[in-house]
Coordinates of C-alpha atoms and ligand atoms in Angstrom, one line a residue:
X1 CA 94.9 75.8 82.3
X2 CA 95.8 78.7 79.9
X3 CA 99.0 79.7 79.0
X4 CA 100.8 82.0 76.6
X5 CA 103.2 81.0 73.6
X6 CA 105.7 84.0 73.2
X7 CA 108.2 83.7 70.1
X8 CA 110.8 86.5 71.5
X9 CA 113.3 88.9 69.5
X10 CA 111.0 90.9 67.7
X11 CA 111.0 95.0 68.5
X12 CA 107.8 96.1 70.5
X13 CA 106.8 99.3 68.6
X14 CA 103.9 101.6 68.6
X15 CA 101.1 103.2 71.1
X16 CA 99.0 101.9 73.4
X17 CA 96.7 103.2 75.9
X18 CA 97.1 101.2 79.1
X19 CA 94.0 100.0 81.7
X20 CA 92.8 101.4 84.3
X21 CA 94.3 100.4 88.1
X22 CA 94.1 97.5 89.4
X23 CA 95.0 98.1 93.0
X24 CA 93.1 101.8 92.6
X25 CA 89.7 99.9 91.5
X26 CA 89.6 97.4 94.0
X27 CA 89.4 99.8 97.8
X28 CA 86.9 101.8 95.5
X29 CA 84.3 99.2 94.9
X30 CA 84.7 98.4 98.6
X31 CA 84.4 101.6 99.5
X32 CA 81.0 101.1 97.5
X33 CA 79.2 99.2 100.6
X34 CA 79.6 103.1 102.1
X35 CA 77.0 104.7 99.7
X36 CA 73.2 104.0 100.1
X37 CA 72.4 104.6 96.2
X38 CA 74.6 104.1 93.0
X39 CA 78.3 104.9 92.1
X40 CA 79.8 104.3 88.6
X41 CA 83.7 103.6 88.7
X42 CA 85.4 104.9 85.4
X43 CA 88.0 103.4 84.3
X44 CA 87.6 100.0 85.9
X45 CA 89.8 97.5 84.4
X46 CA 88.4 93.9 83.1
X47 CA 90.2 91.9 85.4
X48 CA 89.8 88.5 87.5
X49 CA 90.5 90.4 90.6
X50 CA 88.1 92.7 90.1
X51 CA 85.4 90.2 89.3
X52 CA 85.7 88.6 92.7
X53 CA 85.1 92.2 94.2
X54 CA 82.0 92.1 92.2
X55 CA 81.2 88.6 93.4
X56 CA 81.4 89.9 96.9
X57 CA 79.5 92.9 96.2
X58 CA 77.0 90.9 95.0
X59 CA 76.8 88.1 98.0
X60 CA 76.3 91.0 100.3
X61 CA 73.5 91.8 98.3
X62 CA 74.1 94.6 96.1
X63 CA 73.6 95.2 92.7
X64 CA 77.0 95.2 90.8
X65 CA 76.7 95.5 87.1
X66 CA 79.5 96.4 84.3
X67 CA 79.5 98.1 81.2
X68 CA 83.0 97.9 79.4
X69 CA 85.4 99.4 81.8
X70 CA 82.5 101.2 83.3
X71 CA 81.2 99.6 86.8
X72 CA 78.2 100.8 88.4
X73 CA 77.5 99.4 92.2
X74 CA 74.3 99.9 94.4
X75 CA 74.5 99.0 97.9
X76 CA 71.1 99.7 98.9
X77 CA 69.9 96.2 99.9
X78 CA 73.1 94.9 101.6
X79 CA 71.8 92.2 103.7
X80 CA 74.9 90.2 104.7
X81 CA 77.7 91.1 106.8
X82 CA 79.9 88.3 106.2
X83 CA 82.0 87.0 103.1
X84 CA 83.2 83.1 102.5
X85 CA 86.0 81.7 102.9
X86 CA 85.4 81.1 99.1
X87 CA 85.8 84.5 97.7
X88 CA 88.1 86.0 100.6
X89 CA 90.6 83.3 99.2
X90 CA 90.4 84.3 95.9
X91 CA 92.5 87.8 96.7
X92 CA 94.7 89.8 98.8
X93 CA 92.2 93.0 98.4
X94 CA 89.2 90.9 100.2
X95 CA 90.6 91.8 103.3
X96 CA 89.7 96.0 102.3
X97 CA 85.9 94.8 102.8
X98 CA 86.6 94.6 106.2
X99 CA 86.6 98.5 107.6
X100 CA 83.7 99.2 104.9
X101 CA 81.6 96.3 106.0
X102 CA 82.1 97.6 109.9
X103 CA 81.5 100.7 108.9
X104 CA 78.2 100.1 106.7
X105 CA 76.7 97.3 109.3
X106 CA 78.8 97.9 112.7
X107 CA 79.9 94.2 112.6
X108 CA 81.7 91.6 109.5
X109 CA 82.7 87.9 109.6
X110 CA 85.4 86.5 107.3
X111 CA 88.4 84.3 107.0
X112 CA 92.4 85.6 106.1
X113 CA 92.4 86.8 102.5
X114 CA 94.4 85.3 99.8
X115 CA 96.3 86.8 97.3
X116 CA 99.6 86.3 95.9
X117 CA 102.1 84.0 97.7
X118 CA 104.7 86.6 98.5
X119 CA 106.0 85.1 102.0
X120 CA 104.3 85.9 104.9
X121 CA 101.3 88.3 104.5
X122 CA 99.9 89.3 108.3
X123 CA 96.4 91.5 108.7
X124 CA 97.9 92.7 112.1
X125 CA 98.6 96.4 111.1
X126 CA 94.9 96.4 109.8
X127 CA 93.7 95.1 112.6
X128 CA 95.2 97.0 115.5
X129 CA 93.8 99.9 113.3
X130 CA 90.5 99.2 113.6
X131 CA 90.7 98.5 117.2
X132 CA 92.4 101.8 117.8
X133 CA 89.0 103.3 116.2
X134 CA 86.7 100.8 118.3
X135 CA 86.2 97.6 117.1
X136 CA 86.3 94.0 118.8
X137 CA 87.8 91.6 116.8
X138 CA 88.2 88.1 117.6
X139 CA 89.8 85.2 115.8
X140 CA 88.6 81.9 115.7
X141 CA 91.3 79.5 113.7
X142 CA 91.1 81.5 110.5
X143 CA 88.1 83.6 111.2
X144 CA 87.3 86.9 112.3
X145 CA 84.2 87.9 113.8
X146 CA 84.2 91.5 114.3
X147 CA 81.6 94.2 115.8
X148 CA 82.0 97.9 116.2
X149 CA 78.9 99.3 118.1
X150 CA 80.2 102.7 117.7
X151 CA 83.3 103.7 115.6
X152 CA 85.3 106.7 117.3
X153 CA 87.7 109.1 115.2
X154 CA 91.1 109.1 116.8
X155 CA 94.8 109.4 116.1
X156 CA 96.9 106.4 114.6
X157 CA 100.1 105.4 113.9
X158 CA 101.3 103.0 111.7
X159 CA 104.0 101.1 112.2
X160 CA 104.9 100.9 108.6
X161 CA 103.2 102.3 105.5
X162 CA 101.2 99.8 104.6
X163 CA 98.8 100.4 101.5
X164 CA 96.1 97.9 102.4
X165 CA 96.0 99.3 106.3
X166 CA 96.2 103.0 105.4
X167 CA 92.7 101.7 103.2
X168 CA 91.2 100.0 105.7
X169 CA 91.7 102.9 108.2
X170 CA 89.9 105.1 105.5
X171 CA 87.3 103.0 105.0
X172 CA 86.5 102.3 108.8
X173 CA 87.4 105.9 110.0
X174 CA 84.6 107.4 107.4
X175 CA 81.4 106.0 109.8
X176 CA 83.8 106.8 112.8
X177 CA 82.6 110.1 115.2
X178 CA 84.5 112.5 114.4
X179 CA 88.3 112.9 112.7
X180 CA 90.9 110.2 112.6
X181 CA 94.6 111.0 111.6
X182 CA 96.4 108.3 110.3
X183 CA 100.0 109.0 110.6
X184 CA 102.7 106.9 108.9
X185 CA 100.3 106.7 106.2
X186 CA 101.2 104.9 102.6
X187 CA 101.2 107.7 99.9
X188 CA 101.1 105.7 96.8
X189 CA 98.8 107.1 94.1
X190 CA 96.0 103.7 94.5
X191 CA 95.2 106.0 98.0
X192 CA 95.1 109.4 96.2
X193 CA 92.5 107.1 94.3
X194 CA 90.3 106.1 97.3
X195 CA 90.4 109.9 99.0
X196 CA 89.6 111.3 96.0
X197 CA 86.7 108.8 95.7
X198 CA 85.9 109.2 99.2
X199 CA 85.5 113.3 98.9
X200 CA 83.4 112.2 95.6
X201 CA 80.7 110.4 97.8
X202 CA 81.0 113.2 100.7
X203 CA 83.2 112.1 103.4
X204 CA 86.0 114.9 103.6
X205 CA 89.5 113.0 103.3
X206 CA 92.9 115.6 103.2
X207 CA 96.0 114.9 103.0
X208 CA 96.1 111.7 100.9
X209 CA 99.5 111.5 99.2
X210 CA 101.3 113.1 102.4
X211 CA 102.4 110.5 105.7
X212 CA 99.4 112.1 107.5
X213 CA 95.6 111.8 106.3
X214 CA 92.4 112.8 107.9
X215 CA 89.2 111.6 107.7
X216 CA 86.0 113.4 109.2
X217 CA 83.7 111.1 109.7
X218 CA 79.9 110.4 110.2
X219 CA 79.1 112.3 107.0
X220 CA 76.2 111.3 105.0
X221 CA 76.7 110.5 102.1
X222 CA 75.8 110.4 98.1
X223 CA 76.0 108.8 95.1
X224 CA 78.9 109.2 92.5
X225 CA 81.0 109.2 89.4
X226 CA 84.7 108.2 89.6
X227 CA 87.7 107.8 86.9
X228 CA 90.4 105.3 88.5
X229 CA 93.9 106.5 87.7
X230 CA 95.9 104.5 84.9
X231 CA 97.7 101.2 86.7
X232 CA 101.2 102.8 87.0
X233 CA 102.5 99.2 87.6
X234 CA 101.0 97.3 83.8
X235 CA 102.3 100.7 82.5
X236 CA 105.6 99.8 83.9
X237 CA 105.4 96.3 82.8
X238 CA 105.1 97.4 79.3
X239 CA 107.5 99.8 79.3
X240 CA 110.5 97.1 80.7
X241 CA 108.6 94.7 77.9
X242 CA 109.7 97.7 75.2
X243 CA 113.0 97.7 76.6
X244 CA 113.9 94.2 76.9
X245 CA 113.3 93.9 72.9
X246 CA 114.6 97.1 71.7
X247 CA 111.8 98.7 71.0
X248 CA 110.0 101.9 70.8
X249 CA 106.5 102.3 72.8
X250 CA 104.6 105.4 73.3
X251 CA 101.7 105.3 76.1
X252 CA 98.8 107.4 75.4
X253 CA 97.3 107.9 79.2
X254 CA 100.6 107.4 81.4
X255 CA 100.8 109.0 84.8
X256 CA 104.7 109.6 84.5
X257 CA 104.2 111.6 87.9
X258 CA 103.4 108.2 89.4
X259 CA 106.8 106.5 87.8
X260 CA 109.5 108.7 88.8
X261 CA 111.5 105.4 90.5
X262 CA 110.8 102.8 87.5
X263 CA 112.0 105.9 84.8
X264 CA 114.9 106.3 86.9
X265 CA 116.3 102.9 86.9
X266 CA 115.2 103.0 83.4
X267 CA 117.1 105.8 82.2
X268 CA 120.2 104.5 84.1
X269 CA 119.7 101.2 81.7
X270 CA 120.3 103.6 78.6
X271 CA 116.6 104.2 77.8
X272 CA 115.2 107.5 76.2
X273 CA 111.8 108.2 77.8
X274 CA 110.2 111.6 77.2
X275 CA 107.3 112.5 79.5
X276 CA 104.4 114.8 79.1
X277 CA 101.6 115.3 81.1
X278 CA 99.4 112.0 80.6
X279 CA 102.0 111.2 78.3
X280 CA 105.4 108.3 78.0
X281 CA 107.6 107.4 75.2
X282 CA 110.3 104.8 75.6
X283 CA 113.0 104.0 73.1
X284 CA 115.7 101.5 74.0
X285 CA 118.8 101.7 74.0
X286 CA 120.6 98.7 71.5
X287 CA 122.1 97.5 74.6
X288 CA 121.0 97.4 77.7
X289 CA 122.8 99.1 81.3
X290 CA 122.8 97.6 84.7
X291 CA 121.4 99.2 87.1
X292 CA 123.5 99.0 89.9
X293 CA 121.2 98.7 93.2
X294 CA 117.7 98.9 93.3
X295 CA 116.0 98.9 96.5
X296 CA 112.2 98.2 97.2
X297 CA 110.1 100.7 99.1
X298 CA 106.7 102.2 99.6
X299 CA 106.2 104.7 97.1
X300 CA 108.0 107.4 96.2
X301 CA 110.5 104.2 96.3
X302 CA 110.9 101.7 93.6
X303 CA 107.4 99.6 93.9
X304 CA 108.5 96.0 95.1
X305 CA 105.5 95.1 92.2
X306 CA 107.8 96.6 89.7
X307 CA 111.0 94.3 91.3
X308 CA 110.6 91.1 89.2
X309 CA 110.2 92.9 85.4
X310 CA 112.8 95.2 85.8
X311 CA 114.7 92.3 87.0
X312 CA 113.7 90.3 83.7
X313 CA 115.4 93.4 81.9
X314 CA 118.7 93.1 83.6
X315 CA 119.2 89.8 82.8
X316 CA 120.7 90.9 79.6
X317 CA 122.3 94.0 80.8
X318 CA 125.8 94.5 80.2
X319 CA 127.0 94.0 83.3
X320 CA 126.1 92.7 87.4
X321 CA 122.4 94.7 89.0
X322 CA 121.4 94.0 92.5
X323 CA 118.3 94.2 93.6
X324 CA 117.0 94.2 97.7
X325 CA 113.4 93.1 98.4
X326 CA 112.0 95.3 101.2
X327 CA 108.9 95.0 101.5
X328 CA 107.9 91.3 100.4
X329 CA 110.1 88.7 102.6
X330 CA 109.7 86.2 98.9
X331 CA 109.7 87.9 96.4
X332 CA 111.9 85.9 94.1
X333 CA 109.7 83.4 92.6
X334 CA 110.0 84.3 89.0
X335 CA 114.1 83.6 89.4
X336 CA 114.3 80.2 89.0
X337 CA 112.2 80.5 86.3
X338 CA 114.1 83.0 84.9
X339 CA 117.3 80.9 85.0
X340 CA 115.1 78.1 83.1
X341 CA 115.8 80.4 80.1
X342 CA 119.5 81.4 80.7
X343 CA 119.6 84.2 83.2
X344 CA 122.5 84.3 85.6
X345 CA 121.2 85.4 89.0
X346 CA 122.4 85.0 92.6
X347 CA 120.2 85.4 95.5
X348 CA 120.5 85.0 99.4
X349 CA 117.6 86.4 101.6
X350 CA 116.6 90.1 100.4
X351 CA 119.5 90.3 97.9
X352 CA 119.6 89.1 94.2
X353 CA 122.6 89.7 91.9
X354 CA 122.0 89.4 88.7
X355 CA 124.7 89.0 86.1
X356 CA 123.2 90.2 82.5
X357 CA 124.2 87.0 79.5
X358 CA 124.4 87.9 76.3
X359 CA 120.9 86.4 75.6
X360 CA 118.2 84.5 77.3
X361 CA 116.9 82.0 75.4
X362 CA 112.7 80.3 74.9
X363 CA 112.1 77.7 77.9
X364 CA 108.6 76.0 79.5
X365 CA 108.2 78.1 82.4
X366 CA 105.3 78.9 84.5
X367 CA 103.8 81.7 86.1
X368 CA 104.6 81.6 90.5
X369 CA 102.3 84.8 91.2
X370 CA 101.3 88.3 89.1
X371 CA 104.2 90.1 88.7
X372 CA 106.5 87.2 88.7
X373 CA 104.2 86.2 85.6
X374 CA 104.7 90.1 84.0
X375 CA 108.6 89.4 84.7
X376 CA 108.5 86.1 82.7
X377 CA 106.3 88.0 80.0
X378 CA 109.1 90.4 79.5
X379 CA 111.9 88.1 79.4
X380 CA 110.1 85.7 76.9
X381 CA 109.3 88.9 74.6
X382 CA 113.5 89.8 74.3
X383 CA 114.4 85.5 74.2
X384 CA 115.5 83.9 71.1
X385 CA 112.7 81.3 70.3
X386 CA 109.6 80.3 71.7
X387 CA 108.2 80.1 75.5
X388 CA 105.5 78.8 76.7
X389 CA 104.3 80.3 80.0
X390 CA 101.8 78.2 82.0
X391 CA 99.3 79.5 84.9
X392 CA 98.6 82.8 82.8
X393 CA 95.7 83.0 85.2
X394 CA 97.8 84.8 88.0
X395 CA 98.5 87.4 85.3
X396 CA 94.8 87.7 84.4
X397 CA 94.0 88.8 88.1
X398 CA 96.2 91.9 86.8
X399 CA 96.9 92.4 83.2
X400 CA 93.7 93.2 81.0
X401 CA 94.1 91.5 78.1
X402 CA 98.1 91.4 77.9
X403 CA 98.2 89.3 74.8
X404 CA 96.1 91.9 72.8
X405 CA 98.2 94.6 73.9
X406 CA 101.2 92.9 73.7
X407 CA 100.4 92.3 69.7
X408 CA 99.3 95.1 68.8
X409 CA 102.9 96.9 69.6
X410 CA 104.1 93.8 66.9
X411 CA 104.3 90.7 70.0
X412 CA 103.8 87.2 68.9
X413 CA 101.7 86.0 71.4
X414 CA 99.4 83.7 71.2
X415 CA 97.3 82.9 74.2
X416 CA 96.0 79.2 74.1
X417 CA 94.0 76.8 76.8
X418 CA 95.7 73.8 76.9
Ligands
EPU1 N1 102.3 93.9 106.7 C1 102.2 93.4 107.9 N2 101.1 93.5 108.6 C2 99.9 94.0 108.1 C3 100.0 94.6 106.8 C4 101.2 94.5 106.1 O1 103.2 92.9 108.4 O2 98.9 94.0 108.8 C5 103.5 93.8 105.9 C6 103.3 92.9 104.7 O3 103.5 91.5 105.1 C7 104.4 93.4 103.7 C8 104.4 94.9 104.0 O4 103.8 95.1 105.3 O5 105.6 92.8 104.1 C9 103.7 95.7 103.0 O6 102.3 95.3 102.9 P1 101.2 96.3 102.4 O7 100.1 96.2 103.4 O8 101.7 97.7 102.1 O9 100.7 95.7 101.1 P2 99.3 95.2 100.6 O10 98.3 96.2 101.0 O11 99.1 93.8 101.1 C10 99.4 96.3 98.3 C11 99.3 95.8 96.9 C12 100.4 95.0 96.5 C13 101.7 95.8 96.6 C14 101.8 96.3 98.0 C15 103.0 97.2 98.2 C16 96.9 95.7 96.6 C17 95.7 94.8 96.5 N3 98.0 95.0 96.8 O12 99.5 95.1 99.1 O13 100.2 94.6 95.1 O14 102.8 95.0 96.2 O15 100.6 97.0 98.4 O16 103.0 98.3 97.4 O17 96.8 96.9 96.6 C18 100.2 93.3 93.2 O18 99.4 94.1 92.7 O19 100.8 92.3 92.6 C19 100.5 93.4 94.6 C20 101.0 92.4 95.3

């Protein structure tokens, strides 16, 4: 097990350039299995997460290969239509290999993906989407055989934005006859990400970003070069991280057009952030402002994955913040280990009040999931005395290289296997 020692209290300061999207990399190296010939994803972050994509790339039987943050992928010799139970347990994002598969080989087998434990995490949005655009899909226990002779373009409508359905219905609709509208659709940057890679290999994709997107489909299509956007949420992490120490960070490659909700709250806590374009500064404030009531919600909303650090922060605002999870029925894991080092919070169902204390103070905690790891991170760096966070693992399926990040804005943080 690894873990991370953090000795808190000391100002974050200085300029770092943050990695490359997590959930933006991950629907593009699915999207991979579309392209008969090589793609090269810029920008691909060093991550756990995005190893198991490569490990399912690979079992197919393509050629996945990295260079630094550079990956390139060659689906030529795909020769498997199915993933293990293995490797679809491993992450949430397995379950995006499902329309590209159908749409590369007309059928897929695979089990319920993993991913973080976050309550109850159902594939039946994704699935009635692909059966709106032709296929049969059966489930046996936890499998799911499904076959798609011929895909057909048509209209759908989601009953609720969901990121990893509006992908799917991408991914599917590009090998579908014809155009499909998704309506309803999520507009979060990570799918401004996959249409822009989409149009990069040939398939038209418009209105990405909007609640309605089409795809034509049936396009042929080419190899490619693609940048993946900075991850808007480790920016965000580092940013609350600056903040809960008093500190003053500067990010070199920030998308602040993707932030709007997070540098709200922010500002409303007393921070000064100036924005440019590709550009953030944060400076905190010498004492920290609640933030009255923040509310979860597909983007432009606050991002629930943004919920449990800026939660961390408000521990030790002056004053009572509430927060109401949306879009994750348990999202609350990091708050009882949060009150392991002090913090005052009240929760029932969806609601959370927390009540800021002067000062949270070093505990053994450990990690319950990725962001609930990023909201212990941030709490640990503003403590007095030294934390030791266990199961750093769920933050590595996210975070590239925190620790190193985190010390070179001044962090002590030592990262240790135990
Ligand atoms: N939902 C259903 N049925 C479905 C699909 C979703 O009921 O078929 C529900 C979910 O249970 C949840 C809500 O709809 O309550 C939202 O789920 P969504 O499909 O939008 O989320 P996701 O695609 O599973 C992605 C990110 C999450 C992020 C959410 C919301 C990836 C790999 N994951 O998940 O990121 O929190 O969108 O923005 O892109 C993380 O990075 O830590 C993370 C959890």
């Amino acid at each position: 097990m690894t873990e991370f020692v953090i000795h808190g209290g000391r100002k974050l300061k200085g300029s770092i350039a943050v990695q490359g999207s997590k959930n933006g990399a991950l629907p593009l190296l699915a999207a991979a299995l579309l392209v008969c010939g090589e793609v090269v994803i810029e920008n691909c972050p060093q991550l756990s997460d995005v190893d198991c994509a490569l490990d399912i790339l690979t079992y197919l039987g393509c050629k996945a290969g990295r260079s630094g943050n550079s990956v390139a992928v060659d689906c030529t010799g795909m020769c498997a239509h199915d993933i293990p139970e293995r490797l679809m347990k491993r992450m949430r994002s397995s379950v995006v290999f499902l329309g590209a598969i159908l749409a590369r080989a007309g059928c897929a087998e695979m089990t319920m993906p993993g991913g973080c434990m976050l309550g109850p995490r159902p594939i039946d949005y994704h699935l009635d989407a692909l059966r709106a655009l032709g296929a049969e899909i059966a489930a046996e226990g936890e499998r799911l055989l499904c076959r798609a002779d011929s895909l057909r373009g048509c209209d759908l409508f989601l009953p609720f934005p969901s990121v990893g359905t509006t992908e799917n219905a991408m991914l599917a609709a590009s090998a579908a006859q014809g155009t499909t509208r998704i309506m309803n659709a999520a507009r979060e940057p990570e799918i401004l990400d996959l249409a822009g890679f989409l149009n990069a290999i040939g398939i038209p994709v418009r209105g990405a970003g909007t609640t309605v997107i089409e795809v034509e489909g049936g396009c042929r299509t080419h190899g490619a070069r693609y940048t993946v956007a900075t991850d808007r949420i480790a920016a965000g992490t580092y940013l609350c991280a600056a903040a809960a120490c008093g500190g003053t960070v500067e990010i070199t490659n920030a998308r602040p057009e993707h932030m709007a909700a997070l540098t709200n709250a922010l500002r409303h806590a007393g921070c000064d952030i100036l924005e440019k374009l590709g550009y953030m500064r944060l400076t905190a404030p010498s004492h920290i402002a609640p933030v009255g009531i923040v509310e979860t919600r597909p983007y432009p909303g606050y991002a629930t994955d943004m919920q449990p650090p800026l939660m961390a922060l408000m521990c030790t605002a002056e004053g009572t913040s509430v927060f109401i999870e949306n879009i994750f029925e348990s999202r609350y894991n990091h708050m009882e280990q949060l009150r392991r080092m002090g913090a005052d919070i009240q929760s029932e169902g969806r609601f959370a009040a927390v009540h800021g204390v002067a000062r949270l103070t070093g505990a053994p905690v450990t990690a319950p999931d990725l962001r609930a790891g990023a909201a212990l991170v941030t709490a640990a760096l503003g403590a007095y005395g030294r934390t030791e966070i266990s199961h750093i693992d769920h933050l590595e399926r996210g975070y590239e290289r925190m620790d190193e990040t985190l010390r070179r804005l001044g962090a002590d943080v030592i990262r240790r296997e135990q």
